[in-house]
Coordinates of C-alpha atoms in Angstrom, one line a residue:
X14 CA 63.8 -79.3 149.7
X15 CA 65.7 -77.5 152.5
X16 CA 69.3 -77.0 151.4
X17 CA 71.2 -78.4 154.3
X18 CA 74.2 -80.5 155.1
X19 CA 72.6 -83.5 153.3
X20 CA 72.5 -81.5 150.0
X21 CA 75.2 -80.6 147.7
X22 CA 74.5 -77.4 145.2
X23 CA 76.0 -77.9 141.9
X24 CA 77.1 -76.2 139.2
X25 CA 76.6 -78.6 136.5
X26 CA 78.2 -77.9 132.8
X27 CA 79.1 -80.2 129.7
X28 CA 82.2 -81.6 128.1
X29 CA 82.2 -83.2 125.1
X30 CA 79.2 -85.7 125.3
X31 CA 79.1 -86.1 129.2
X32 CA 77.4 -83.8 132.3
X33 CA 80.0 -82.7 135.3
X34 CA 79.2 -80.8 138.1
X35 CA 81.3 -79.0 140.5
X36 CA 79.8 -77.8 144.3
X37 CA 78.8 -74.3 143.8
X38 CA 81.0 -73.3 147.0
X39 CA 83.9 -73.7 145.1
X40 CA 83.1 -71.4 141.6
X41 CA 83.9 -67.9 141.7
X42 CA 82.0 -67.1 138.4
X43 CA 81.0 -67.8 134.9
X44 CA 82.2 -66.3 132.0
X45 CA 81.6 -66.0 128.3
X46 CA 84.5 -67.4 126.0
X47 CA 87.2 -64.9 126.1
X48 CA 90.7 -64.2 124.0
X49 CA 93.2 -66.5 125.6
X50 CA 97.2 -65.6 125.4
X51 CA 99.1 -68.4 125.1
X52 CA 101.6 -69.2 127.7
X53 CA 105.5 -70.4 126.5
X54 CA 106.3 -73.8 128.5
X55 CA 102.7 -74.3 130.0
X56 CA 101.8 -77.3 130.7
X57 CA 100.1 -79.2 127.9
X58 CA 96.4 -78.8 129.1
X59 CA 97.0 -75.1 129.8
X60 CA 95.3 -73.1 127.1
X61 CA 96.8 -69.6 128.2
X62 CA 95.8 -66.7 130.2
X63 CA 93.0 -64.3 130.5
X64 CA 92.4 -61.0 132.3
X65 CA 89.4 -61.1 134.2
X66 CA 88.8 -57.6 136.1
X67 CA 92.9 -57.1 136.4
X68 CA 93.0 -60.5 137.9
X69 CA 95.3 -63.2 135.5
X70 CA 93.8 -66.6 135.7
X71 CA 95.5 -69.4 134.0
X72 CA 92.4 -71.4 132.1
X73 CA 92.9 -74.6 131.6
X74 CA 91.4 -77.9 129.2
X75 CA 89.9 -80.3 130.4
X76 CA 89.5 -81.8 127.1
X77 CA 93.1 -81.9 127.1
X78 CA 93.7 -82.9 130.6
X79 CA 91.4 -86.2 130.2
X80 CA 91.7 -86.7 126.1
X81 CA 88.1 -85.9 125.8
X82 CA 86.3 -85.0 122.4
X83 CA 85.0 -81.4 122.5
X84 CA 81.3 -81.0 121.7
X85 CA 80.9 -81.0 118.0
X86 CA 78.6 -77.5 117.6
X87 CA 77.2 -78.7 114.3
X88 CA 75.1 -80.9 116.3
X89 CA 74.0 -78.4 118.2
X90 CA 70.1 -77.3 116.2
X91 CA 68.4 -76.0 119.4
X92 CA 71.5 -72.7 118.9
X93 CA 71.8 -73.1 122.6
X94 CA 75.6 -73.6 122.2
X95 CA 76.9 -71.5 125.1
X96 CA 80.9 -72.2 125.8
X97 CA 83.0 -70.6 128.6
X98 CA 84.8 -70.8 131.1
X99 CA 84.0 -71.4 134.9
X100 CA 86.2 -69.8 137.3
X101 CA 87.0 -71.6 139.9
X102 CA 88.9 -70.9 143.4
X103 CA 91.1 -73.6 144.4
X104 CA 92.2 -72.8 148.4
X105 CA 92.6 -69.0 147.0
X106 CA 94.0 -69.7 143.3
X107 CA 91.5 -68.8 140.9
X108 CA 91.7 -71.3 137.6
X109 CA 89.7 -71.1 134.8
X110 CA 88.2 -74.8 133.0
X111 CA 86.7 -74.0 129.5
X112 CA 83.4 -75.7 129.2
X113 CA 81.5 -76.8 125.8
X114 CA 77.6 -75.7 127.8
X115 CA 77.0 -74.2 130.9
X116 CA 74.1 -76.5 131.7
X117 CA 72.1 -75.1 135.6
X118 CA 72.6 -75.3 139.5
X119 CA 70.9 -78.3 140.7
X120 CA 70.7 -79.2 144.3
X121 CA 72.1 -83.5 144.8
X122 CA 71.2 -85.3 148.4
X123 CA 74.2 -86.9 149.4
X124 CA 72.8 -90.5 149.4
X125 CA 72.3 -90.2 145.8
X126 CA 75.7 -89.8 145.3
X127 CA 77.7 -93.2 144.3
X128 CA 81.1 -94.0 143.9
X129 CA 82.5 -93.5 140.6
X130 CA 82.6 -96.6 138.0
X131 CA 86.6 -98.3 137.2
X132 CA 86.6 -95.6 134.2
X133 CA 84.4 -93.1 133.1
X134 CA 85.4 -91.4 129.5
X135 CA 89.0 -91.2 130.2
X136 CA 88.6 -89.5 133.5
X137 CA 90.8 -91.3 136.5
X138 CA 88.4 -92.5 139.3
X139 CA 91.2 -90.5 141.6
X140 CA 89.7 -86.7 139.7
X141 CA 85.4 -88.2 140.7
X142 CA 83.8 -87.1 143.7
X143 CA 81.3 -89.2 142.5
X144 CA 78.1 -90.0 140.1
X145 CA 74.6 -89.2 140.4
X146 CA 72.3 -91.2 138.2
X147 CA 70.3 -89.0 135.6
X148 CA 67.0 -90.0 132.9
X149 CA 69.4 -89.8 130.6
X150 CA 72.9 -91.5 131.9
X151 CA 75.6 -89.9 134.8
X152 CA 76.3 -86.4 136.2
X153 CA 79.9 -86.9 137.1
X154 CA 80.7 -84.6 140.2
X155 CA 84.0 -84.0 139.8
X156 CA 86.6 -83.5 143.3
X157 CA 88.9 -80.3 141.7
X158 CA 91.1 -80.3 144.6
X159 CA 93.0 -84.0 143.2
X160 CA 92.8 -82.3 139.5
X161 CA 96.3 -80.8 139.6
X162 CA 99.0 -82.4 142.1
X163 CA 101.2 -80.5 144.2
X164 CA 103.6 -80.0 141.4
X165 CA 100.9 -78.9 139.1
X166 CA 99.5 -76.6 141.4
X167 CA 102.9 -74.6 142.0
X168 CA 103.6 -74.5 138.3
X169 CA 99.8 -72.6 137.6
X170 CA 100.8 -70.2 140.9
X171 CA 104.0 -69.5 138.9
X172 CA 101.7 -68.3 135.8
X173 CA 99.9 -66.0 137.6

């Protein structure tokens, strides 16, 4: 399949007990689990900071942000467990989202894309690009550029 303006490549990861992906255009990297310093006054779903190549990116919960249950590890038999965080770069701010699995790219046509259900998990319909249906439920592709308001945003600038 030709990757072209029908396609969508996505970097696809897990939180808690659901899939999300996030277009590949807009992740910098991937990164193993790293010491986090917390931050005094941060918002509630920042964890801290890190220091990624003299760079400090504010990383942030999701599992905070949405109320979501982190993926319980003991489950976890196949020792495949691999958390992180994927760096993202928001119109030039880099933010870091810790993930419970890194799961793969995957390339999505467009028309497979549908519009989100009322409520998915605790995530607002206003944070979902969209849903692609899987064998084995959703992948919810999530639109990071309506995660943080403007208010939001200006506050992680200030952490950096």
């Amino acid at each position: 399949m030709a990757v072209g303006e029908s396609v969508y490549q996505l970097v696809t990861f897990q939180l808690g007990e659901e899939l999300y992906g996030v277009d590949i255009m807009d992740v910098k990297e991937i990164v193993k689990i790293q010491a986090i310093r917390s931050i005094p006054n941060a918002p509630y779903y920042v964890e801290g900071i890190f220091n990624l190549r003299s760079e400090i990116i504010p990383i942030i919960s999701l599992h905070k942000r949405f109320r979501l249950k982190k993926l319980d590890i003991s489950d976890d038999v196949s020792g495949e467990f691999e958390g992180g965080f994927i760096i993202l770069n928001i119109d030039g701010l880099k933010i870091g989202i810790i993930i419970d699995r890194i799961a793969r790219v995957i390339s999505v046509n467009k028309n497979e894309i549908q519009p989100p259900p009322q409520m998915l998990s605790g995530i607002g319909t206003e944070y979902i690009h969209g849903v692609v249906r899987q064998n084995n439920g959703y992948l919810i592709i999530l639109d990071i550029r309506s995660l943080f308001n403007p208010k939001e945003m200006q506050k992680l600038l200030d952490i950096q």
